[in-house]
């Protein structure tokens, strides 16, 4: 059933964007079964289909049928459709932001930012479609030539998480479509409505039937088809390390390429020579964006001895000022956590930290608003034995560690199986290079707590992943290099 309001007073300008059916082979199909909740108040926004293996197979086969005609279009033709999709997303910015805040919880200002960020991948890859070039290489024979073609891999399966319901879809789908692949996407069950709204706009943009499909339902069954169906050539996944490993194992029997963006455990290193104002602002932005629920959120903040006290004082004062509430109310800075399980993890990390000598100096408990709202929290005397040092807390909790030397800070930062994002605050140019190069991470932000952009390759090392999304590098997962030897010249 389609409905036009998210909540009393929240009416969309374009009610058709609130689509509750799956998008397969150019049609909206399926019955609403699985509820989608608003994490700010627990109210049900609607129901989406509970697809399983049979429907997933149909979607994959629709994408398989659509592949050759789509790949045969000129790059300019594919680019034009992607560009129309981008324009439609931007035109629908306000509605998409409302849907996003309603199902995910982030403040409207962040939701608008995510629409722009998500749309930027579509814009970038509309442009990049025209620049996926091959090579000619010096030949081993004077009567022959070596060509290297870069061709689309085929059908791509995309599985995405709930923390960026728009951007995680477009960051995978736009480069795949630009390269000439077709896609079946499975959004997270918590946040399917953004993906379905994007599919409404994709249909209007004029993608041929079957080129882009969105299905919701049983993750295990759908994942089983994605990792075993012979037509799928790439499984592109963003989510937990545990599920990423499972999908990689499942994909082994058909040797699919598995592109993984997994969990992080981001350290922030603040050196004595840092500009303290910018270090506080950067750490705060990195820590509390999306209420601490991003894989690049600061998870551990290491501050050098001489400025430890000053940093803690300013950071804590700023954290205590953050406005917490329903993200649809203007001016809110922290929304609810996604669900009760997320709150329980935060509580478990906090009680473990306190048991091990940590001291909570602001926040530390559920917010008086109830539900899944949690106070912005700062813990001092943090150390490496605490659960919050080893695991991603994924909530509004900032543990602050003290260090003496550069080598000690680097060793502490690297003492994890994760390797996604790290942040460094220093004004010493030698240290900028030494520390950036020594950090075992896929991304380093120097004097900045926010680094995500469609213009740069996002991704991790170690157990944080094996691929890059964004920039021209983001195309690589979706093309094969074919060597053609032309002889007898
Ligand atoms: P989180 O714990 O943050 O929800 P997950 O890794 O469980 O992270 O979820 C990320 C995405 O992976 C979601 O779309 C989810 O439905 C999907 N998912 C979870 N388990 C599986 C599975 N066994 N096979 C395929 N997809 C899965």
Coordinates of C-alpha atoms and ligand atoms in Angstrom, one line a residue:
X1 CA 0.0 0.0 0.0
X2 CA 1.3 3.4 -0.8
X3 CA 0.6 6.3 1.5
X4 CA 1.4 10.0 1.1
X5 CA 2.3 11.0 4.6
X6 CA 5.2 9.9 6.9
X7 CA 3.5 11.3 10.0
X8 CA 0.9 13.9 10.8
X9 CA 2.3 17.2 9.4
X10 CA 5.0 15.5 7.3
X11 CA 3.5 15.6 3.8
X12 CA 5.6 15.0 0.8
X13 CA 5.5 17.3 -2.1
X14 CA 5.6 14.3 -4.4
X15 CA 3.7 11.5 -2.6
X16 CA 4.6 8.9 -5.2
X17 CA 8.2 8.9 -3.8
X18 CA 6.9 7.0 -0.8
X19 CA 6.9 3.7 -2.6
X20 CA 6.4 0.5 -0.6
X21 CA 6.8 -2.1 -3.4
X22 CA 9.9 -3.6 -4.8
X23 CA 11.2 -2.4 -8.2
X24 CA 11.9 -5.4 -10.6
X25 CA 12.2 -5.2 -14.4
X26 CA 10.8 -1.8 -14.5
X27 CA 7.6 -2.5 -12.5
X28 CA 6.7 -2.0 -8.8
X29 CA 5.8 -5.4 -7.4
X30 CA 5.1 -7.3 -4.2
X31 CA 2.8 -6.9 -1.1
X32 CA 3.7 -5.0 2.0
X33 CA 4.8 -7.4 4.8
X34 CA 7.8 -6.2 6.7
X35 CA 7.3 -3.1 8.9
X36 CA 9.5 -0.1 8.6
X37 CA 9.8 1.9 11.8
X38 CA 10.6 5.5 12.6
X39 CA 13.4 5.2 15.2
X40 CA 12.5 8.6 16.7
X41 CA 9.1 7.4 17.9
X42 CA 8.7 3.7 17.0
X43 CA 5.7 4.4 14.7
X44 CA 5.3 2.2 11.7
X45 CA 5.9 4.1 8.4
X46 CA 4.7 1.3 6.2
X47 CA 5.4 -2.2 5.1
X48 CA 7.6 -3.5 2.3
X49 CA 7.7 -6.9 0.6
X50 CA 9.3 -9.9 2.1
X51 CA 11.0 -11.4 -0.9
X52 CA 13.0 -14.6 -0.8
X53 CA 15.0 -16.8 -3.1
X54 CA 12.5 -17.1 -5.9
X55 CA 11.9 -13.3 -6.3
X56 CA 15.6 -12.6 -5.9
X57 CA 16.3 -15.1 -8.8
X58 CA 13.6 -13.3 -10.9
X59 CA 15.3 -9.9 -10.3
X60 CA 18.8 -11.3 -11.1
X61 CA 17.4 -12.8 -14.3
X62 CA 15.7 -9.5 -15.3
X63 CA 19.1 -7.8 -14.8
X64 CA 20.8 -10.5 -16.8
X65 CA 18.3 -9.9 -19.7
X66 CA 18.9 -6.2 -19.5
X67 CA 22.7 -6.4 -19.5
X68 CA 23.7 -6.7 -23.1
X69 CA 21.4 -4.0 -24.5
X70 CA 22.5 -1.7 -21.7
X71 CA 26.2 -2.4 -22.2
X72 CA 25.7 -1.8 -26.0
X73 CA 24.5 1.7 -25.5
X74 CA 27.1 4.4 -26.1
X75 CA 28.7 5.8 -23.0
X76 CA 27.1 9.1 -23.8
X77 CA 23.7 7.5 -23.9
X78 CA 24.2 5.9 -20.5
X79 CA 25.6 9.1 -19.2
X80 CA 22.5 11.1 -20.2
X81 CA 20.2 8.8 -18.3
X82 CA 22.4 8.9 -15.2
X83 CA 22.5 12.7 -15.4
X84 CA 18.7 12.8 -15.6
X85 CA 18.6 10.6 -12.5
X86 CA 20.9 13.1 -10.7
X87 CA 18.7 16.1 -11.6
X88 CA 15.6 14.3 -10.4
X89 CA 17.3 13.4 -7.1
X90 CA 18.3 17.0 -6.5
X91 CA 14.8 18.2 -7.4
X92 CA 13.4 15.8 -4.8
X93 CA 16.0 16.7 -2.2
X94 CA 13.5 17.9 0.4
X95 CA 11.2 14.9 0.1
X96 CA 14.1 12.4 0.1
X97 CA 15.6 14.1 3.2
X98 CA 12.2 13.7 5.0
X99 CA 11.9 10.1 4.1
X100 CA 15.6 9.5 5.2
X101 CA 15.1 11.2 8.5
X102 CA 11.9 9.4 9.1
X103 CA 13.3 5.9 8.6
X104 CA 16.8 6.4 9.8
X105 CA 16.7 9.1 12.4
X106 CA 19.5 11.5 11.4
X107 CA 18.8 15.2 11.8
X108 CA 17.2 16.8 8.7
X109 CA 20.3 19.0 8.1
X110 CA 22.4 15.8 7.9
X111 CA 19.8 14.1 5.7
X112 CA 19.9 17.0 3.2
X113 CA 23.6 16.6 3.2
X114 CA 23.4 12.9 2.5
X115 CA 21.0 13.5 -0.4
X116 CA 23.6 15.9 -1.9
X117 CA 26.4 13.5 -1.2
X118 CA 24.5 10.5 -2.6
X119 CA 23.5 12.5 -5.7
X120 CA 27.1 13.6 -6.2
X121 CA 28.1 10.0 -7.0
X122 CA 25.4 9.9 -9.7
X123 CA 26.6 13.1 -11.2
X124 CA 30.3 12.1 -11.0
X125 CA 29.7 8.7 -12.6
X126 CA 27.5 10.2 -15.3
X127 CA 30.6 12.2 -16.3
X128 CA 33.0 9.3 -15.7
X129 CA 31.0 7.0 -18.0
X130 CA 32.6 8.7 -20.9
X131 CA 36.1 8.2 -19.6
X132 CA 36.3 4.5 -19.1
X133 CA 39.1 4.1 -21.6
X134 CA 41.2 1.1 -22.7
X135 CA 44.9 1.0 -23.8
X136 CA 47.2 -0.1 -26.6
X137 CA 50.4 -1.5 -25.4
X138 CA 53.8 -2.0 -27.2
X139 CA 53.5 -5.3 -29.0
X140 CA 55.8 -8.3 -29.0
X141 CA 55.3 -8.6 -32.7
X142 CA 55.7 -6.0 -35.4
X143 CA 52.8 -7.4 -37.4
X144 CA 50.5 -7.4 -34.4
X145 CA 49.0 -5.0 -31.8
X146 CA 48.0 -5.4 -28.2
X147 CA 44.7 -3.8 -27.1
X148 CA 43.3 -3.8 -23.6
X149 CA 39.5 -3.3 -23.5
X150 CA 37.7 -2.3 -20.3
X151 CA 34.3 -4.0 -20.4
X152 CA 31.5 -4.2 -17.9
X153 CA 31.6 -7.3 -15.7
X154 CA 27.8 -8.2 -16.0
X155 CA 25.2 -8.2 -13.3
X156 CA 26.1 -6.6 -10.0
X157 CA 24.5 -7.4 -6.6
X158 CA 24.6 -4.6 -4.1
X159 CA 23.8 -5.0 -0.4
X160 CA 23.7 -1.9 1.7
X161 CA 23.5 -0.8 5.4
X162 CA 21.0 1.5 7.2
X163 CA 23.3 4.3 8.2
X164 CA 23.5 6.0 4.8
X165 CA 20.3 4.7 3.0
X166 CA 20.8 6.9 -0.1
X167 CA 24.6 7.4 -0.4
X168 CA 25.4 3.7 0.0
X169 CA 23.1 2.8 -2.8
X170 CA 24.3 5.5 -5.2
X171 CA 28.0 4.9 -4.4
X172 CA 27.7 1.4 -5.7
X173 CA 24.9 1.6 -8.3
X174 CA 26.1 4.7 -10.2
X175 CA 29.6 3.5 -11.1
X176 CA 28.2 0.0 -12.0
X177 CA 25.6 1.5 -14.3
X178 CA 28.1 3.9 -15.8
X179 CA 30.4 1.0 -16.7
X180 CA 27.5 -0.8 -18.5
X181 CA 26.6 -3.3 -15.7
X182 CA 23.1 -3.9 -14.5
X183 CA 22.2 -4.0 -10.8
X184 CA 20.0 -5.7 -8.2
X185 CA 20.2 -3.9 -4.9
X186 CA 19.0 -5.0 -1.5
X187 CA 18.8 -2.2 1.0
X188 CA 18.9 -2.7 4.8
X189 CA 15.5 -3.8 6.3
X190 CA 15.6 -0.8 8.6
X191 CA 15.8 1.7 5.7
X192 CA 14.3 0.4 2.4
X193 CA 12.2 3.5 1.7
X194 CA 15.1 5.7 0.4
X195 CA 16.2 3.0 -2.0
X196 CA 12.7 2.5 -3.3
X197 CA 12.3 6.3 -3.7
X198 CA 15.5 6.3 -5.7
X199 CA 14.0 3.6 -7.9
X200 CA 10.9 5.7 -8.6
X201 CA 13.3 8.5 -9.8
X202 CA 15.4 6.0 -11.8
X203 CA 12.2 4.9 -13.6
X204 CA 11.4 8.5 -14.4
X205 CA 15.0 9.1 -15.6
X206 CA 14.5 6.5 -18.2
X207 CA 16.7 3.5 -17.3
X208 CA 15.5 0.6 -19.5
X209 CA 13.5 -2.2 -17.6
X210 CA 15.7 -4.5 -15.6
X211 CA 18.8 -2.3 -15.6
X212 CA 18.3 -1.2 -12.0
X213 CA 16.2 -3.3 -9.5
X214 CA 15.6 -3.0 -5.8
X215 CA 14.3 -5.9 -3.7
X216 CA 13.5 -6.1 0.0
X217 CA 13.1 -9.2 2.2
X218 CA 14.9 -12.1 3.7
X219 CA 18.6 -11.2 3.8
X220 CA 19.8 -14.7 4.1
X221 CA 17.8 -16.0 1.1
X222 CA 18.5 -13.0 -1.1
X223 CA 22.2 -13.1 -0.1
X224 CA 22.2 -16.8 -0.9
X225 CA 21.0 -16.1 -4.5
X226 CA 23.4 -13.1 -4.9
X227 CA 26.4 -15.2 -4.0
X228 CA 25.5 -18.3 -6.0
X229 CA 23.6 -17.3 -9.1
X230 CA 26.0 -17.7 -12.1
X231 CA 24.9 -14.4 -13.7
X232 CA 26.1 -12.3 -10.8
X233 CA 29.7 -11.3 -11.3
X234 CA 30.3 -8.8 -8.5
X235 CA 28.8 -8.7 -5.0
X236 CA 29.3 -5.3 -3.6
X237 CA 28.6 -5.1 0.1
X238 CA 28.7 -2.5 2.8
X239 CA 28.0 -3.6 6.3
X240 CA 29.4 -5.6 9.2
X241 CA 32.7 -7.5 9.0
X242 CA 31.0 -10.6 10.1
X243 CA 28.5 -10.6 7.2
X244 CA 31.2 -9.5 4.7
X245 CA 33.3 -12.6 5.6
X246 CA 30.2 -14.8 5.2
X247 CA 29.4 -13.3 1.7
X248 CA 33.0 -13.8 0.7
X249 CA 32.9 -17.5 1.7
X250 CA 29.6 -18.0 0.0
X251 CA 30.9 -16.4 -3.2
X252 CA 33.9 -18.7 -3.4
X253 CA 32.2 -21.6 -5.3
X254 CA 31.4 -19.4 -8.3
X255 CA 34.5 -17.1 -7.8
X256 CA 32.6 -13.8 -7.8
X257 CA 34.4 -10.6 -7.2
X258 CA 33.4 -9.5 -3.7
X259 CA 33.9 -5.8 -3.0
X260 CA 33.7 -5.1 0.7
X261 CA 33.3 -2.0 2.8
X262 CA 33.2 -3.2 6.4
X263 CA 33.5 -1.9 9.9
X264 CA 36.0 0.5 11.2
X265 CA 37.6 1.5 14.6
X266 CA 38.8 5.0 13.7
X267 CA 41.4 6.5 15.9
X268 CA 41.9 10.3 16.2
X269 CA 45.4 11.4 17.1
X270 CA 45.7 14.9 18.6
X271 CA 49.3 16.0 19.0
X272 CA 50.5 18.7 21.4
X273 CA 51.3 20.9 18.4
X274 CA 47.7 20.8 17.0
X275 CA 45.4 23.8 16.7
X276 CA 43.2 22.8 19.6
X277 CA 40.1 24.6 18.3
X278 CA 40.2 22.7 15.0
X279 CA 41.1 19.4 16.7
X280 CA 38.0 19.8 19.0
X281 CA 35.8 20.7 16.1
X282 CA 37.1 17.9 13.9
X283 CA 36.9 15.2 16.6
X284 CA 33.4 16.4 17.5
X285 CA 32.2 16.3 13.8
X286 CA 33.8 12.9 13.3
X287 CA 32.5 11.4 16.5
X288 CA 28.9 12.6 16.6
X289 CA 27.9 12.7 12.9
X290 CA 24.8 10.4 12.5
X291 CA 24.8 10.0 16.3
X292 CA 28.1 8.1 16.1
X293 CA 26.7 5.6 13.6
X294 CA 29.1 5.7 10.7
X295 CA 32.0 3.4 10.0
X296 CA 34.4 6.3 9.8
X297 CA 33.2 7.9 13.1
X298 CA 36.0 8.5 15.7
X299 CA 35.9 5.5 17.9
X300 CA 39.1 6.2 19.9
X301 CA 40.4 9.7 20.6
X302 CA 44.1 9.8 21.6
X303 CA 45.4 13.1 23.0
X304 CA 49.0 13.9 23.8
X305 CA 49.8 14.7 27.5
X306 CA 50.4 18.4 27.3
X307 CA 47.1 19.3 25.8
X308 CA 45.1 16.5 27.2
X309 CA 43.3 18.5 29.9
X310 CA 42.6 21.5 27.7
X311 CA 41.2 19.2 25.0
X312 CA 39.0 17.2 27.3
X313 CA 37.6 20.3 28.8
X314 CA 36.6 21.9 25.5
X315 CA 35.5 18.7 23.8
X316 CA 33.3 17.8 26.8
X317 CA 31.7 21.3 26.9
X318 CA 30.9 21.1 23.2
X319 CA 29.5 17.6 23.4
X320 CA 27.3 18.5 26.3
X321 CA 25.7 21.3 24.2
X322 CA 24.6 19.1 21.4
X323 CA 20.9 19.2 20.8
X324 CA 19.2 15.8 20.9
X325 CA 15.8 15.1 19.5
X326 CA 13.5 14.0 16.6
X327 CA 15.6 14.8 13.5
X328 CA 12.6 16.3 11.7
X329 CA 12.6 19.2 14.3
X330 CA 14.9 22.0 12.9
X331 CA 18.2 22.5 14.8
X332 CA 18.6 19.0 16.2
X333 CA 22.2 17.7 16.1
X334 CA 21.8 14.1 17.5
X335 CA 18.9 11.8 16.5
X336 CA 17.9 8.5 18.0
X337 CA 20.0 5.3 17.6
X338 CA 18.7 3.0 15.0
X339 CA 17.2 0.4 17.4
X340 CA 17.2 -1.0 20.9
X341 CA 20.1 -3.4 20.1
X342 CA 22.3 -0.4 19.3
X343 CA 21.5 1.2 22.6
X344 CA 22.3 -2.0 24.5
X345 CA 25.7 -2.2 22.8
X346 CA 26.4 1.4 23.9
X347 CA 25.4 0.5 27.5
X348 CA 27.5 -2.6 27.4
X349 CA 30.6 -0.7 26.3
X350 CA 30.0 2.0 29.0
X351 CA 29.6 -0.4 31.9
X352 CA 32.7 -2.3 30.7
X353 CA 34.6 0.9 30.6
X354 CA 33.5 2.0 34.1
X355 CA 34.4 -1.4 35.5
X356 CA 37.9 -1.1 34.0
X357 CA 38.6 2.4 35.5
X358 CA 37.0 4.7 32.9
X359 CA 35.3 7.9 34.2
X360 CA 32.1 9.3 32.5
X361 CA 32.4 13.1 32.6
X362 CA 29.3 13.9 30.6
X363 CA 26.3 11.9 29.5
X364 CA 26.4 8.2 30.1
X365 CA 22.8 7.2 30.0
X366 CA 19.6 7.0 28.0
X367 CA 18.2 10.4 27.2
X368 CA 15.1 11.6 29.0
X369 CA 13.3 11.6 25.6
X370 CA 13.1 7.8 26.0
X371 CA 13.1 5.4 23.1
X372 CA 16.5 5.0 21.6
X373 CA 17.8 8.5 22.3
X374 CA 21.1 8.4 24.2
X375 CA 23.1 11.3 25.7
X376 CA 26.3 12.5 24.1
X377 CA 28.9 10.9 26.3
X378 CA 32.6 11.4 27.1
X379 CA 34.7 8.8 28.9
X380 CA 38.2 9.7 30.2
X381 CA 41.0 7.4 31.5
X382 CA 40.2 5.1 28.5
X383 CA 42.7 2.3 27.8
X384 CA 43.3 -0.5 25.4
X385 CA 41.7 -3.3 27.5
X386 CA 38.2 -1.7 27.2
X387 CA 35.7 -3.1 24.8
X388 CA 35.2 0.4 23.4
X389 CA 38.9 0.4 22.3
X390 CA 38.6 -2.9 20.5
X391 CA 35.1 -2.8 19.0
X392 CA 33.2 -0.2 17.1
X393 CA 30.7 1.4 19.6
X394 CA 28.5 2.9 16.8
X395 CA 27.0 5.4 19.2
X396 CA 27.5 8.8 20.7
X397 CA 30.3 7.8 23.1
X398 CA 33.8 9.4 22.9
X399 CA 36.5 7.6 24.9
X400 CA 39.6 9.8 25.4
X401 CA 43.1 8.2 25.8
X402 CA 46.3 9.9 26.9
X403 CA 49.6 9.3 25.1
X404 CA 53.2 10.6 25.4
X405 CA 55.1 10.0 22.2
X406 CA 54.4 9.8 18.4
X407 CA 55.5 6.2 18.2
X408 CA 53.2 5.2 21.1
X409 CA 50.2 6.9 19.4
X410 CA 50.9 5.2 16.1
X411 CA 51.3 1.8 17.7
X412 CA 48.0 2.3 19.7
X413 CA 46.2 3.5 16.5
X414 CA 47.3 0.4 14.6
X415 CA 46.6 -2.1 17.3
X416 CA 43.3 -3.3 15.7
X417 CA 42.1 -5.6 13.0
X418 CA 40.3 -2.7 11.4
X419 CA 41.8 -0.2 9.0
X420 CA 39.2 2.1 7.5
X421 CA 39.7 5.8 8.5
X422 CA 42.1 7.5 10.9
X423 CA 42.4 11.2 11.8
X424 CA 45.5 13.2 12.8
X425 CA 45.6 16.7 14.2
X426 CA 49.1 18.4 14.1
X427 CA 50.7 21.5 12.6
X428 CA 54.1 19.9 12.1
X429 CA 54.5 19.1 8.4
X430 CA 57.1 16.4 9.0
X431 CA 54.7 14.7 11.4
X432 CA 51.8 14.9 8.9
X433 CA 53.8 12.7 6.5
X434 CA 55.4 10.4 9.0
X435 CA 52.1 9.6 10.8
X436 CA 49.9 9.4 7.7
X437 CA 52.3 6.9 6.1
X438 CA 52.6 4.8 9.3
X439 CA 48.9 4.5 9.9
X440 CA 47.6 1.1 8.6
X441 CA 44.3 2.6 7.3
X442 CA 42.7 3.1 3.9
X443 CA 42.0 6.8 4.6
X444 CA 43.6 9.4 6.7
X445 CA 42.1 12.8 7.5
X446 CA 44.7 15.4 8.5
X447 CA 43.4 18.4 10.4
X448 CA 39.9 17.4 9.3
X449 CA 37.2 15.2 10.9
X450 CA 35.2 14.8 7.7
X451 CA 36.7 13.3 4.6
X452 CA 34.0 11.6 2.6
X453 CA 33.5 12.9 -0.9
X454 CA 32.6 11.4 -4.3
X455 CA 35.9 12.8 -5.5
X456 CA 38.1 10.5 -3.4
X457 CA 38.5 6.7 -3.1
X458 CA 36.7 5.5 0.0
X459 CA 37.8 2.2 1.5
X460 CA 39.7 0.2 4.0
X461 CA 42.6 -2.2 4.6
X462 CA 42.9 -5.2 6.9
X463 CA 39.4 -6.4 8.0
X464 CA 37.8 -3.2 7.0
X465 CA 37.5 -4.1 3.4
X466 CA 39.2 -4.6 0.0
X467 CA 37.7 -2.2 -2.4
X468 CA 37.4 1.5 -3.2
X469 CA 34.3 3.5 -3.9
X470 CA 34.2 7.0 -5.3
X471 CA 36.6 8.8 -7.8
X472 CA 37.7 7.1 -11.0
X473 CA 39.0 4.2 -8.8
X474 CA 35.3 3.4 -8.0
X475 CA 34.8 2.1 -11.6
X476 CA 37.4 -0.6 -11.3
X477 CA 35.3 -3.2 -9.5
X478 CA 32.8 -3.1 -12.3
X479 CA 35.1 -3.6 -15.3
X480 CA 37.1 -6.5 -16.6
X481 CA 40.3 -5.9 -18.6
X482 CA 40.2 -7.9 -21.8
X483 CA 43.4 -8.4 -23.8
X484 CA 42.9 -8.6 -27.5
X485 CA 45.8 -9.4 -29.8
X486 CA 45.3 -8.3 -33.4
X487 CA 47.8 -10.2 -35.6
X488 CA 48.5 -10.6 -39.3
X489 CA 48.8 -6.9 -39.9
Ligands
LIG1 P1 24.2 -4.2 10.8 O1 24.5 -5.1 12.0 O2 24.8 -2.9 10.9 O3 22.7 -4.2 10.4 P2 24.8 -6.1 8.7 O4 26.1 -6.4 8.1 O5 24.0 -7.1 9.5 O6 25.0 -4.8 9.6 O7 23.8 -5.5 7.6 C1 24.2 -4.9 6.4 C2 23.4 -5.4 5.2 O8 23.6 -6.8 5.1 C3 21.9 -5.3 5.4 O9 21.3 -5.0 4.1 C4 21.5 -6.7 5.9 O10 20.1 -7.0 5.6 C5 22.4 -7.5 5.0 N1 22.7 -8.9 5.5 C6 22.7 -9.3 6.8 N2 22.9 -10.6 6.9 C7 23.1 -11.1 5.6 C8 23.3 -12.3 5.0 N3 23.5 -13.4 5.7 N4 23.3 -12.4 3.6 C9 23.2 -11.3 2.9 N5 22.9 -10.1 3.4 C10 22.9 -9.9 4.7

